[in-house]
């Protein structure tokens, strides 16, 4: 159930699901592999919409050699970790982009100052997050409790 107001139409939902599925190909289909790093806030994993199969999928992805997955536990969250999703991308030509998602607007920027601030924010979050091995054990415990 989507709680957006106004609700999304079926065509938009289908387009977004297809786009997400297509993006998953980045995990394994790129040659050479793309290095990926993710930090998930514990609240995301404890959502009532997350099921055991999704947690198992996270463990599979975390086991890929080109993926680093970390969980930011409730007790380690800092204010700027809760400001919304963000993505840092570096292209083959080393151009860096920052994408920040907000409740009412999203921003994609190549501005060096913006990229620097997002990089610093992500660095601070990663220092508070569980390391990849601790993250795997954390998710495994969640699976065994479900």
GROMACS .gro file of N, CA and C in nm:
model
  438
    1UNK      N    1   0.084  -0.118   0.000
    1UNK     CA    2   0.000   0.000   0.000
    1UNK      C    3   0.088   0.124   0.000
    2UNK      N    4   0.057   0.217  -0.088
    2UNK     CA    5   0.132   0.341  -0.099
    2UNK      C    6   0.057   0.450  -0.024
    3UNK      N    7   0.128   0.524   0.058
    3UNK     CA    8   0.063   0.629   0.135
    3UNK      C    9   0.087   0.767   0.077
    4UNK      N   10   0.124   0.774  -0.051
    4UNK     CA   11   0.146   0.904  -0.114
    4UNK      C   12   0.015   0.975  -0.137
    5UNK      N   13   0.023   1.106  -0.126
    5UNK     CA   14  -0.094   1.187  -0.155
    5UNK      C   15  -0.052   1.292  -0.255
    6UNK      N   16  -0.108   1.294  -0.373
    6UNK     CA   17  -0.203   1.196  -0.425
    6UNK      C   18  -0.132   1.065  -0.459
    7UNK      N   19  -0.209   0.955  -0.463
    7UNK     CA   20  -0.149   0.824  -0.493
    7UNK      C   21  -0.088   0.822  -0.633
    8UNK      N   22   0.013   0.739  -0.650
    8UNK     CA   23   0.074   0.723  -0.782
    8UNK      C   24  -0.016   0.637  -0.869
    9UNK      N   25  -0.019   0.667  -0.999
    9UNK     CA   26  -0.097   0.584  -1.090
    9UNK      C   27  -0.021   0.455  -1.119
   10UNK      N   28  -0.092   0.354  -1.167
   10UNK     CA   29  -0.033   0.221  -1.190
   10UNK      C   30   0.085   0.227  -1.288
   11UNK      N   31   0.074   0.308  -1.390
   11UNK     CA   32   0.182   0.318  -1.490
   11UNK      C   33   0.311   0.368  -1.424
   12UNK      N   34   0.301   0.469  -1.338
   12UNK     CA   35   0.418   0.523  -1.270
   12UNK      C   36   0.479   0.419  -1.177
   13UNK      N   37   0.394   0.347  -1.105
   13UNK     CA   38   0.444   0.242  -1.015
   13UNK      C   39   0.518   0.136  -1.095
   14UNK      N   40   0.461   0.091  -1.206
   14UNK     CA   41   0.524  -0.010  -1.289
   14UNK      C   42   0.657   0.038  -1.346
   15UNK      N   43   0.663   0.165  -1.388
   15UNK     CA   44   0.787   0.222  -1.440
   15UNK      C   45   0.895   0.223  -1.333
   16UNK      N   46   0.858   0.261  -1.212
   16UNK     CA   47   0.956   0.269  -1.103
   16UNK      C   48   1.006   0.132  -1.062
   17UNK      N   49   0.918   0.034  -1.058
   17UNK     CA   50   0.959  -0.103  -1.025
   17UNK      C   51   1.054  -0.155  -1.133
   18UNK      N   52   1.021  -0.132  -1.260
   18UNK     CA   53   1.107  -0.177  -1.370
   18UNK      C   54   1.244  -0.111  -1.362
   19UNK      N   55   1.247   0.018  -1.331
   19UNK     CA   56   1.374   0.090  -1.319
   19UNK      C   57   1.459   0.035  -1.205
   20UNK      N   58   1.395   0.003  -1.094
   20UNK     CA   59   1.469  -0.055  -0.980
   20UNK      C   60   1.528  -0.191  -1.016
   21UNK      N   61   1.450  -0.272  -1.085
   21UNK     CA   62   1.498  -0.404  -1.124
   21UNK      C   63   1.616  -0.390  -1.221
   22UNK      N   64   1.606  -0.295  -1.313
   22UNK     CA   65   1.714  -0.271  -1.408
   22UNK      C   66   1.841  -0.224  -1.338
   23UNK      N   67   1.825  -0.139  -1.236
   23UNK     CA   68   1.941  -0.089  -1.161
   23UNK      C   69   2.013  -0.201  -1.087
   24UNK      N   70   1.942  -0.306  -1.050
   24UNK     CA   71   2.007  -0.417  -0.980
   24UNK      C   72   2.111  -0.486  -1.068
   25UNK      N   73   2.099  -0.472  -1.199
   25UNK     CA   74   2.196  -0.533  -1.289
   25UNK      C   75   2.336  -0.476  -1.266
   26UNK      N   76   2.345  -0.355  -1.215
   26UNK     CA   77   2.476  -0.294  -1.186
   26UNK      C   78   2.556  -0.381  -1.090
   27UNK      N   79   2.487  -0.455  -1.002
   27UNK     CA   80   2.556  -0.535  -0.902
   27UNK      C   81   2.644  -0.642  -0.962
   28UNK      N   82   2.600  -0.700  -1.073
   28UNK     CA   83   2.672  -0.817  -1.125
   28UNK      C   84   2.705  -0.812  -1.274
   29UNK      N   85   2.638  -0.727  -1.351
   29UNK     CA   86   2.650  -0.734  -1.496
   29UNK      C   87   2.760  -0.647  -1.557
   30UNK      N   88   2.815  -0.555  -1.483
   30UNK     CA   89   2.916  -0.465  -1.539
   30UNK      C   90   3.052  -0.533  -1.546
   31UNK      N   91   3.122  -0.509  -1.658
   31UNK     CA   92   3.258  -0.559  -1.676
   31UNK      C   93   3.346  -0.440  -1.710
   32UNK      N   94   3.445  -0.406  -1.632
   32UNK     CA   95   3.477  -0.461  -1.501
   32UNK      C   96   3.369  -0.424  -1.401
   33UNK      N   97   3.365  -0.496  -1.289
   33UNK     CA   98   3.261  -0.468  -1.189
   33UNK      C   99   3.272  -0.325  -1.134
   34UNK      N  100   3.157  -0.273  -1.099
   34UNK     CA  101   3.151  -0.140  -1.038
   34UNK      C  102   3.161  -0.158  -0.887
   35UNK      N  103   3.249  -0.081  -0.822
   35UNK     CA  104   3.257  -0.084  -0.677
   35UNK      C  105   3.141  -0.006  -0.618
   36UNK      N  106   3.067  -0.069  -0.527
   36UNK     CA  107   2.949  -0.008  -0.468
   36UNK      C  108   2.957  -0.016  -0.317
   37UNK      N  109   2.912   0.090  -0.251
   37UNK     CA  110   2.911   0.095  -0.105
   37UNK      C  111   2.777   0.151  -0.061
   38UNK      N  112   2.713   0.082   0.034
   38UNK     CA  113   2.582   0.123   0.083
   38UNK      C  114   2.583   0.130   0.235
   39UNK      N  115   2.514   0.229   0.289
   39UNK     CA  116   2.488   0.235   0.433
   39UNK      C  117   2.338   0.243   0.449
   40UNK      N  118   2.281   0.148   0.525
   40UNK     CA  119   2.138   0.146   0.550
   40UNK      C  120   2.112   0.175   0.697
   41UNK      N  121   2.019   0.263   0.723
   41UNK     CA  122   1.981   0.293   0.861
   41UNK      C  123   1.898   0.175   0.914
   42UNK      N  124   1.920   0.138   1.038
   42UNK     CA  125   1.851   0.023   1.098
   42UNK      C  126   1.700   0.032   1.082
   43UNK      N  127   1.645   0.152   1.089
   43UNK     CA  128   1.500   0.168   1.077
   43UNK      C  129   1.448   0.115   0.945
   44UNK      N  130   1.528   0.126   0.839
   44UNK     CA  131   1.486   0.074   0.708
   44UNK      C  132   1.469  -0.077   0.715
   45UNK      N  133   1.562  -0.144   0.782
   45UNK     CA  134   1.556  -0.290   0.792
   45UNK      C  135   1.444  -0.338   0.881
   46UNK      N  136   1.404  -0.256   0.975
   46UNK     CA  137   1.299  -0.295   1.071
   46UNK      C  138   1.160  -0.251   1.026
   47UNK      N  139   1.151  -0.197   0.909
   47UNK     CA  140   1.022  -0.156   0.855
   47UNK      C  141   0.929  -0.277   0.843
   48UNK      N  142   0.800  -0.258   0.867
   48UNK     CA  143   0.707  -0.370   0.852
   48UNK      C  144   0.697  -0.420   0.708
   49UNK      N  145   0.749  -0.344   0.612
   49UNK     CA  146   0.744  -0.385   0.471
   49UNK      C  147   0.865  -0.467   0.431
   50UNK      N  148   0.962  -0.485   0.522
   50UNK     CA  149   1.080  -0.565   0.491
   50UNK      C  150   1.056  -0.707   0.541
   51UNK      N  151   1.073  -0.803   0.451
   51UNK     CA  152   1.051  -0.943   0.491
   51UNK      C  153   1.181  -1.022   0.487
   52UNK      N  154   1.173  -1.147   0.526
   52UNK     CA  155   1.291  -1.233   0.535
   52UNK      C  156   1.361  -1.246   0.400
   53UNK      N  157   1.285  -1.257   0.293
   53UNK     CA  158   1.345  -1.272   0.160
   53UNK      C  159   1.429  -1.149   0.125
   54UNK      N  160   1.382  -1.032   0.162
   54UNK     CA  161   1.459  -0.911   0.134
   54UNK      C  162   1.588  -0.905   0.217
   55UNK      N  163   1.579  -0.948   0.341
   55UNK     CA  164   1.699  -0.953   0.425
   55UNK      C  165   1.800  -1.054   0.368
   56UNK      N  166   1.750  -1.168   0.322
   56UNK     CA  167   1.838  -1.268   0.260
   56UNK      C  168   1.904  -1.211   0.135
   57UNK      N  169   1.828  -1.136   0.058
   57UNK     CA  170   1.884  -1.073  -0.063
   57UNK      C  171   1.995  -0.976  -0.026
   58UNK      N  172   1.976  -0.899   0.081
   58UNK     CA  173   2.082  -0.809   0.126
   58UNK      C  174   2.208  -0.886   0.161
   59UNK      N  175   2.192  -1.000   0.227
   59UNK     CA  176   2.308  -1.082   0.262
   59UNK      C  177   2.379  -1.133   0.136
   60UNK      N  178   2.302  -1.172   0.034
   60UNK     CA  179   2.361  -1.216  -0.092
   60UNK      C  180   2.442  -1.104  -0.156
   61UNK      N  181   2.381  -0.987  -0.162
   61UNK     CA  182   2.447  -0.871  -0.223
   61UNK      C  183   2.572  -0.834  -0.144
   62UNK      N  184   2.562  -0.837  -0.012
   62UNK     CA  185   2.676  -0.802   0.073
   62UNK      C  186   2.791  -0.900   0.053
   63UNK      N  187   2.762  -1.020   0.005
   63UNK     CA  188   2.866  -1.120  -0.019
   63UNK      C  189   2.940  -1.102  -0.150
   64UNK      N  190   2.891  -1.015  -0.236
   64UNK     CA  191   2.959  -0.989  -0.362
   64UNK      C  192   3.090  -0.915  -0.334
   65UNK      N  193   3.194  -0.944  -0.410
   65UNK     CA  194   3.322  -0.882  -0.379
   65UNK      C  195   3.331  -0.736  -0.419
   66UNK      N  196   3.238  -0.687  -0.498
   66UNK     CA  197   3.239  -0.546  -0.537
   66UNK      C  198   3.143  -0.461  -0.455
   67UNK      N  199   3.085  -0.520  -0.351
   67UNK     CA  200   2.984  -0.449  -0.270
   67UNK      C  201   3.027  -0.443  -0.124
   68UNK      N  202   3.014  -0.325  -0.066
   68UNK     CA  203   3.033  -0.307   0.078
   68UNK      C  204   2.898  -0.261   0.133
   69UNK      N  205   2.847  -0.334   0.231
   69UNK     CA  206   2.720  -0.300   0.294
   69UNK      C  207   2.744  -0.277   0.442
   70UNK      N  208   2.691  -0.166   0.493
   70UNK     CA  209   2.701  -0.135   0.634
   70UNK      C  210   2.564  -0.095   0.685
   71UNK      N  211   2.538  -0.125   0.813
   71UNK     CA  212   2.415  -0.083   0.880
   71UNK      C  213   2.452   0.022   0.983
   72UNK      N  214   2.374   0.128   0.986
   72UNK     CA  215   2.387   0.232   1.088
   72UNK      C  216   2.282   0.203   1.195
   73UNK      N  217   2.326   0.152   1.312
   73UNK     CA  218   2.230   0.116   1.417
   73UNK      C  219   2.161   0.240   1.476
   74UNK      N  220   2.043   0.216   1.534
   74UNK     CA  221   1.969   0.325   1.599
   74UNK      C  222   2.058   0.406   1.692
   75UNK      N  223   2.132   0.338   1.778
   75UNK     CA  224   2.212   0.406   1.880
   75UNK      C  225   2.331   0.483   1.827
   76UNK      N  226   2.365   0.464   1.701
   76UNK     CA  227   2.480   0.533   1.642
   76UNK      C  228   2.441   0.645   1.546
   77UNK      N  229   2.313   0.662   1.524
   77UNK     CA  230   2.267   0.762   1.428
   77UNK      C  231   2.301   0.902   1.477
   78UNK      N  232   2.346   0.983   1.385
   78UNK     CA  233   2.373   1.124   1.412
   78UNK      C  234   2.278   1.205   1.328
   79UNK      N  235   2.255   1.327   1.368
   79UNK     CA  236   2.155   1.411   1.302
   79UNK      C  237   2.165   1.413   1.151
   80UNK      N  238   2.285   1.435   1.098
   80UNK     CA  239   2.293   1.448   0.952
   80UNK      C  240   2.274   1.315   0.880
   81UNK      N  241   2.272   1.204   0.955
   81UNK     CA  242   2.244   1.074   0.893
   81UNK      C  243   2.096   1.059   0.861
   82UNK      N  244   2.015   1.141   0.923
   82UNK     CA  245   1.871   1.127   0.909
   82UNK      C  246   1.810   1.233   0.818
   83UNK      N  247   1.892   1.303   0.745
   83UNK     CA  248   1.844   1.411   0.658
   83UNK      C  249   1.790   1.362   0.524
   84UNK      N  250   1.797   1.234   0.499
   84UNK     CA  251   1.743   1.180   0.375
   84UNK      C  252   1.848   1.106   0.294
   85UNK      N  253   1.801   1.028   0.197
   85UNK     CA  254   1.892   0.948   0.115
   85UNK      C  255   1.988   1.034   0.033
   86UNK      N  256   2.104   0.978   0.008
   86UNK     CA  257   2.202   1.045  -0.077
   86UNK      C  258   2.283   0.941  -0.151
   87UNK      N  259   2.336   0.983  -0.264
   87UNK     CA  260   2.416   0.895  -0.348
   87UNK      C  261   2.536   0.976  -0.398
   88UNK      N  262   2.654   0.917  -0.390
   88UNK     CA  263   2.774   0.974  -0.451
   88UNK      C  264   2.814   0.883  -0.565
   89UNK      N  265   2.843   0.943  -0.680
   89UNK     CA  266   2.880   0.867  -0.799
   89UNK      C  267   3.008   0.926  -0.855
   90UNK      N  268   3.099   0.837  -0.892
   90UNK     CA  269   3.220   0.882  -0.961
   90UNK      C  270   3.228   0.807  -1.092
   91UNK      N  271   3.231   0.880  -1.201
   91UNK     CA  272   3.235   0.820  -1.333
   91UNK      C  273   3.376   0.777  -1.372
   92UNK      N  274   3.387   0.714  -1.488
   92UNK     CA  275   3.516   0.666  -1.535
   92UNK      C  276   3.615   0.779  -1.555
   93UNK      N  277   3.564   0.897  -1.586
   93UNK     CA  278   3.651   1.013  -1.604
   93UNK      C  279   3.675   1.087  -1.472
   94UNK      N  280   3.634   1.025  -1.362
   94UNK     CA  281   3.652   1.076  -1.225
   94UNK      C  282   3.567   1.199  -1.194
   95UNK      N  283   3.468   1.226  -1.278
   95UNK     CA  284   3.372   1.331  -1.244
   95UNK      C  285   3.285   1.279  -1.131
   96UNK      N  286   3.265   1.362  -1.030
   96UNK     CA  287   3.187   1.320  -0.914
   96UNK      C  288   3.056   1.396  -0.909
   97UNK      N  289   2.949   1.322  -0.879
   97UNK     CA  290   2.816   1.378  -0.868
   97UNK      C  291   2.757   1.340  -0.734
   98UNK      N  292   2.673   1.428  -0.681
   98UNK     CA  293   2.603   1.400  -0.556
   98UNK      C  294   2.453   1.412  -0.584
   99UNK      N  295   2.378   1.315  -0.534
   99UNK     CA  296   2.233   1.317  -0.546
   99UNK      C  297   2.175   1.311  -0.406
  100UNK      N  298   2.090   1.407  -0.374
  100UNK     CA  299   2.025   1.410  -0.243
  100UNK      C  300   1.875   1.411  -0.265
  101UNK      N  301   1.807   1.329  -0.186
  101UNK     CA  302   1.663   1.316  -0.200
  101UNK      C  303   1.595   1.377  -0.078
  102UNK      N  304   1.497   1.461  -0.103
  102UNK     CA  305   1.421   1.522   0.005
  102UNK      C  306   1.274   1.490  -0.008
  103UNK      N  307   1.197   1.535   0.089
  103UNK     CA  308   1.053   1.507   0.089
  103UNK      C  309   0.982   1.571  -0.030
  104UNK      N  310   1.027   1.690  -0.069
  104UNK     CA  311   0.956   1.762  -0.175
  104UNK      C  312   1.041   1.789  -0.298
  105UNK      N  313   1.170   1.766  -0.288
  105UNK     CA  314   1.257   1.792  -0.402
  105UNK      C  315   1.382   1.705  -0.391
  106UNK      N  316   1.440   1.677  -0.505
  106UNK     CA  317   1.566   1.605  -0.510
  106UNK      C  318   1.664   1.689  -0.589
  107UNK      N  319   1.794   1.667  -0.564
  107UNK     CA  320   1.895   1.747  -0.631
  107UNK      C  321   2.009   1.659  -0.677
  108UNK      N  322   2.049   1.677  -0.802
  108UNK     CA  323   2.168   1.614  -0.857
  108UNK      C  324   2.266   1.726  -0.886
  109UNK      N  325   2.387   1.716  -0.832
  109UNK     CA  326   2.481   1.826  -0.846
  109UNK      C  327   2.621   1.777  -0.876
  110UNK      N  328   2.690   1.849  -0.963
  110UNK     CA  329   2.833   1.827  -0.990
  110UNK      C  330   2.915   1.936  -0.924
  111UNK      N  331   2.850   2.031  -0.857
  111UNK     CA  332   2.919   2.140  -0.790
  111UNK      C  333   3.017   2.083  -0.686
  112UNK      N  334   3.142   2.124  -0.693
  112UNK     CA  335   3.245   2.069  -0.605
  112UNK      C  336   3.212   2.091  -0.458
  113UNK      N  337   3.154   2.204  -0.423
  113UNK     CA  338   3.118   2.231  -0.284
  113UNK      C  339   3.010   2.138  -0.234
  114UNK      N  340   2.910   2.114  -0.316
  114UNK     CA  341   2.801   2.024  -0.279
  114UNK      C  342   2.854   1.881  -0.267
  115UNK      N  343   2.933   1.839  -0.365
  115UNK     CA  344   2.989   1.704  -0.361
  115UNK      C  345   3.076   1.687  -0.237
  116UNK      N  346   3.153   1.788  -0.203
  116UNK     CA  347   3.238   1.782  -0.084
  116UNK      C  348   3.155   1.767   0.043
  117UNK      N  349   3.047   1.845   0.055
  117UNK     CA  350   2.962   1.836   0.175
  117UNK      C  351   2.896   1.699   0.186
  118UNK      N  352   2.848   1.646   0.075
  118UNK     CA  353   2.785   1.514   0.078
  118UNK      C  354   2.889   1.407   0.110
  119UNK      N  355   3.009   1.420   0.054
  119UNK     CA  356   3.117   1.325   0.085
  119UNK      C  357   3.150   1.327   0.233
  120UNK      N  358   3.160   1.445   0.291
  120UNK     CA  359   3.189   1.457   0.434
  120UNK      C  360   3.077   1.396   0.518
  121UNK      N  361   2.953   1.424   0.479
  121UNK     CA  362   2.837   1.369   0.551
  121UNK      C  363   2.841   1.216   0.547
  122UNK      N  364   2.863   1.160   0.429
  122UNK     CA  365   2.868   1.015   0.416
  122UNK      C  366   2.986   0.957   0.495
  123UNK      N  367   3.099   1.023   0.494
  123UNK     CA  368   3.215   0.976   0.571
  123UNK      C  369   3.184   0.969   0.719
  124UNK      N  370   3.118   1.069   0.772
  124UNK     CA  371   3.081   1.071   0.913
  124UNK      C  372   2.985   0.955   0.944
  125UNK      N  373   2.890   0.932   0.857
  125UNK     CA  374   2.793   0.824   0.877
  125UNK      C  375   2.865   0.689   0.876
  126UNK      N  376   2.956   0.670   0.781
  126UNK     CA  377   3.026   0.541   0.771
  126UNK      C  378   3.111   0.512   0.892
  127UNK      N  379   3.164   0.616   0.957
  127UNK     CA  380   3.244   0.592   1.078
  127UNK      C  381   3.158   0.543   1.193
  128UNK      N  382   3.029   0.573   1.191
  128UNK     CA  383   2.937   0.532   1.297
  128UNK      C  384   2.870   0.398   1.268
  129UNK      N  385   2.873   0.356   1.142
  129UNK     CA  386   2.805   0.233   1.100
  129UNK      C  387   2.886   0.110   1.138
  130UNK      N  388   2.816  -0.004   1.145
  130UNK     CA  389   2.882  -0.132   1.168
  130UNK      C  390   2.973  -0.164   1.050
  131UNK      N  391   3.083  -0.234   1.076
  131UNK     CA  392   3.168  -0.274   0.964
  131UNK      C  393   3.094  -0.385   0.886
  132UNK      N  394   3.142  -0.419   0.766
  132UNK     CA  395   3.069  -0.516   0.683
  132UNK      C  396   3.047  -0.652   0.750
  133UNK      N  397   3.144  -0.703   0.824
  133UNK     CA  398   3.124  -0.833   0.892
  133UNK      C  399   3.018  -0.822   1.001
  134UNK      N  400   3.025  -0.713   1.080
  134UNK     CA  401   2.924  -0.692   1.185
  134UNK      C  402   2.786  -0.673   1.122
  135UNK      N  403   2.783  -0.606   1.009
  135UNK     CA  404   2.657  -0.585   0.938
  135UNK      C  405   2.596  -0.719   0.897
  136UNK      N  406   2.677  -0.809   0.841
  136UNK     CA  407   2.625  -0.941   0.800
  136UNK      C  408   2.569  -1.015   0.921
  137UNK      N  409   2.640  -1.013   1.032
  137UNK     CA  410   2.591  -1.081   1.153
  137UNK      C  411   2.462  -1.016   1.202
  138UNK      N  412   2.453  -0.885   1.195
  138UNK     CA  413   2.334  -0.811   1.237
  138UNK      C  414   2.212  -0.856   1.155
  139UNK      N  415   2.230  -0.861   1.023
  139UNK     CA  416   2.119  -0.901   0.935
  139UNK      C  417   2.086  -1.049   0.955
  140UNK      N  418   2.187  -1.132   0.973
  140UNK     CA  419   2.161  -1.275   0.999
  140UNK      C  420   2.078  -1.293   1.126
  141UNK      N  421   2.106  -1.214   1.230
  141UNK     CA  422   2.025  -1.221   1.353
  141UNK      C  423   1.882  -1.180   1.325
  142UNK      N  424   1.863  -1.079   1.242
  142UNK     CA  425   1.728  -1.037   1.208
  142UNK      C  426   1.654  -1.149   1.135
  143UNK      N  427   1.722  -1.217   1.045
  143UNK     CA  428   1.661  -1.327   0.971
  143UNK      C  429   1.620  -1.439   1.067
  144UNK      N  430   1.709  -1.473   1.160
  144UNK     CA  431   1.678  -1.582   1.253
  144UNK      C  432   1.566  -1.547   1.348
  145UNK      N  433   1.542  -1.419   1.371
  145UNK     CA  434   1.434  -1.374   1.460
  145UNK      C  435   1.300  -1.361   1.388
  146UNK      N  436   1.305  -1.365   1.254
  146UNK     CA  437   1.178  -1.345   1.179
  146UNK      C  438   1.101  -1.473   1.165
   0.00000   0.00000   0.00000
